[in-house]
Amino acid sequence: MIIRRATVADAPAIARVNVDTWQTAYRGIIPDEHLDKLSCCEREKSIRELFLPGNRVFIYAALNEEGEIVGFAAAGPERTGDPVYRGEIYAIYVLKEYQRRGIGRLLVQSVVEEFERSDVLSMLVWVLAANPYRRFYESLGGKQINSQLLDIDGFRTTLISYGWTDTRFLPVRPDVLQT
């Protein structure tokens, strides 16, 4: 598995992963009508905007042995002005058939290392409260810190945030991994 910094040329593959994972992970959580109308083309346009000059978002891609993108993480400055958490993981998705192989941890590790290069040592992530994959953040030591309502095409659901006040101690780092 290769983890590398994504480029704008990766936008179509990242969009495909994003749409596919939404449609598999959120089925039964978000209405099918919304999931069924997700478009890779529309998502690609949004992802391309993240690469515009001056945008402080960065994206890491996970590639399989054939060089295909099978997961990604997008991150950047925390968006609400929280005084404690300076960085934020905006999205992290891995195709279902590649989950439970440590790819998510490698992506988080890459994000943490990128943040550290900018002297950002705290971060948070927002996840759907009904998402069973939120245990992933708990396994990394994330503490639930906040909640808010999200409206998706008239469907209201709850988001919760997990935070780390010092990312140097996340258990994704080789010097902190436990056996």
Coordinates of C-alpha atoms in Angstrom, one line a residue:
M1 CA 0.0 0.0 0.0
I2 CA 1.3 3.4 -1.0
I3 CA 0.2 6.6 0.8
R4 CA 1.1 9.8 -1.1
R5 CA 0.1 13.4 -1.4
A6 CA -2.7 13.7 -3.9
T7 CA -2.7 16.0 -6.9
V8 CA -5.5 17.5 -9.0
A9 CA -5.1 14.7 -11.5
D10 CA -6.3 12.3 -8.7
A11 CA -9.7 14.2 -8.4
P12 CA -11.7 11.7 -10.6
A13 CA -10.5 8.7 -8.6
I14 CA -11.0 10.5 -5.2
A15 CA -14.5 11.4 -6.3
R16 CA -15.2 7.8 -7.2
V17 CA -14.0 6.6 -3.7
N18 CA -16.0 9.3 -2.0
V19 CA -19.3 8.5 -3.8
D20 CA -18.8 4.7 -3.4
T21 CA -18.0 4.9 0.3
W22 CA -21.0 7.2 1.0
Q23 CA -23.3 4.8 -0.8
T24 CA -22.0 1.8 1.1
A25 CA -21.2 3.2 4.5
Y26 CA -24.2 5.5 4.9
R27 CA -26.9 3.2 3.4
G28 CA -29.6 3.0 6.1
I29 CA -28.3 6.1 7.9
I30 CA -28.9 8.7 5.1
P31 CA -32.0 8.4 2.9
D32 CA -31.4 6.2 -0.2
E33 CA -32.8 9.0 -2.4
H34 CA -29.9 11.2 -1.5
L35 CA -27.3 8.5 -1.8
D36 CA -28.6 7.3 -5.1
K37 CA -28.3 10.7 -6.7
L38 CA -24.7 11.3 -5.7
S39 CA -22.6 12.0 -8.8
C40 CA -18.9 11.4 -9.3
C41 CA -18.8 14.2 -11.8
E42 CA -20.3 16.7 -9.3
R43 CA -18.0 15.4 -6.5
E44 CA -15.0 15.7 -8.8
K45 CA -15.8 19.4 -9.3
S46 CA -15.8 20.0 -5.6
I47 CA -12.6 18.1 -5.1
R48 CA -10.8 20.0 -7.9
E49 CA -11.6 23.2 -6.0
L50 CA -9.6 21.9 -3.0
F51 CA -6.5 22.1 -5.2
L52 CA -6.9 25.8 -6.2
P53 CA -4.0 28.1 -5.3
G54 CA -4.3 29.5 -1.8
N55 CA -6.5 26.7 -0.5
R56 CA -4.9 25.3 2.7
V57 CA -6.5 21.9 2.3
F58 CA -4.3 18.9 1.6
I59 CA -5.3 15.4 0.5
Y60 CA -3.5 12.1 0.9
A61 CA -4.3 9.1 -1.3
A62 CA -4.0 5.4 -0.6
L63 CA -3.1 3.3 -3.6
N64 CA -3.3 -0.4 -4.0
E65 CA -0.8 -2.6 -5.7
E66 CA -2.1 -1.7 -9.2
G67 CA -1.8 2.0 -8.4
E68 CA -5.5 2.6 -8.1
I69 CA -6.7 5.0 -5.4
V70 CA -8.7 3.0 -2.8
G71 CA -8.9 5.6 0.0
F72 CA -8.1 9.2 0.8
A73 CA -8.0 11.7 3.6
A74 CA -8.6 15.5 3.2
A75 CA -7.6 17.9 6.0
G76 CA -6.7 21.5 6.7
P77 CA -7.3 24.2 9.2
E78 CA -10.2 23.7 11.7
R79 CA -13.2 25.5 10.2
T80 CA -15.2 26.8 13.2
G81 CA -12.6 28.8 15.0
D82 CA -12.4 26.4 17.9
P83 CA -9.6 27.8 20.2
V84 CA -8.3 24.3 21.2
Y85 CA -8.3 22.3 17.9
R86 CA -6.3 23.9 15.1
G87 CA -6.5 21.1 12.5
E88 CA -9.4 19.2 11.1
I89 CA -9.8 16.0 9.1
Y90 CA -12.5 17.0 6.6
A91 CA -13.0 13.5 5.1
I92 CA -11.4 10.1 5.3
Y93 CA -12.8 7.2 3.2
V94 CA -11.5 3.8 2.3
L95 CA -13.3 1.5 -0.2
K96 CA -15.2 -1.3 1.7
E97 CA -13.1 -4.1 0.2
Y98 CA -9.9 -2.4 1.5
Q99 CA -11.1 -1.6 5.0
R100 CA -9.6 -3.3 8.1
R101 CA -6.1 -3.4 6.6
G102 CA -4.7 -0.4 8.4
I103 CA -5.1 2.0 5.5
G104 CA -7.2 4.5 7.6
R105 CA -4.5 4.6 10.3
L106 CA -1.8 5.2 7.6
L107 CA -3.9 8.1 6.2
V108 CA -4.4 9.6 9.7
Q109 CA -0.7 9.2 10.3
S110 CA 0.1 11.1 7.1
V111 CA -2.4 13.9 8.1
V112 CA -0.8 14.2 11.5
E113 CA 2.7 14.4 10.1
E114 CA 1.5 17.1 7.6
F115 CA 0.0 19.1 10.5
E116 CA 3.1 18.7 12.6
R117 CA 5.2 20.3 9.7
S118 CA 3.0 23.4 10.2
D119 CA 3.2 23.2 14.0
V120 CA -0.4 22.1 14.3
L121 CA -0.6 19.6 17.1
S122 CA -4.3 19.4 17.8
M123 CA -7.2 18.3 15.5
L124 CA -10.7 17.2 15.3
V125 CA -13.0 15.3 12.9
W126 CA -16.8 15.5 12.5
V127 CA -18.7 12.2 11.9
L128 CA -22.3 11.1 11.6
A129 CA -23.4 10.0 15.1
A130 CA -25.2 6.9 13.6
N131 CA -22.0 5.9 11.7
P132 CA -20.7 2.7 13.2
Y133 CA -17.2 3.5 11.8
R134 CA -16.9 6.3 14.4
R135 CA -15.3 3.6 16.6
F136 CA -12.2 4.0 14.4
Y137 CA -11.6 7.5 15.9
E138 CA -12.2 6.2 19.4
S139 CA -9.6 3.5 18.8
L140 CA -7.2 6.3 18.0
G141 CA -7.9 8.0 21.3
G142 CA -10.3 10.6 20.0
K143 CA -12.5 12.1 22.7
Q144 CA -16.1 13.1 21.8
I145 CA -16.1 16.9 22.2
N146 CA -19.2 18.4 20.5
S147 CA -22.3 17.7 18.4
Q148 CA -24.4 19.6 15.9
L149 CA -27.3 19.0 13.6
L150 CA -26.8 18.4 9.9
D151 CA -29.5 18.9 7.3
I152 CA -29.2 16.8 4.1
D153 CA -32.0 17.6 1.6
G154 CA -34.4 18.0 4.5
F155 CA -33.2 15.0 6.4
R156 CA -31.8 16.0 9.8
T157 CA -29.2 14.0 11.6
T158 CA -26.6 14.5 14.2
L159 CA -22.8 15.0 13.7
I160 CA -20.4 14.5 16.6
S161 CA -16.8 15.6 16.7
Y162 CA -13.8 13.7 18.1
G163 CA -10.8 15.7 19.1
W164 CA -7.1 15.2 20.0
T165 CA -5.4 17.9 22.0
D166 CA -2.0 16.6 21.2
T167 CA -1.6 14.5 18.1
R168 CA 1.9 13.5 18.9
F169 CA 0.4 10.7 21.1
L170 CA -2.0 9.2 18.6
P171 CA -1.5 5.4 18.4
V172 CA -0.9 5.6 14.6
R173 CA 2.7 6.7 15.0
P174 CA 5.3 3.9 14.7
D175 CA 6.8 5.0 18.0
V176 CA 3.5 4.8 19.8
L177 CA 2.0 1.7 18.2
Q178 CA 1.1 -1.0 20.7
T179 CA 1.5 -4.7 20.0

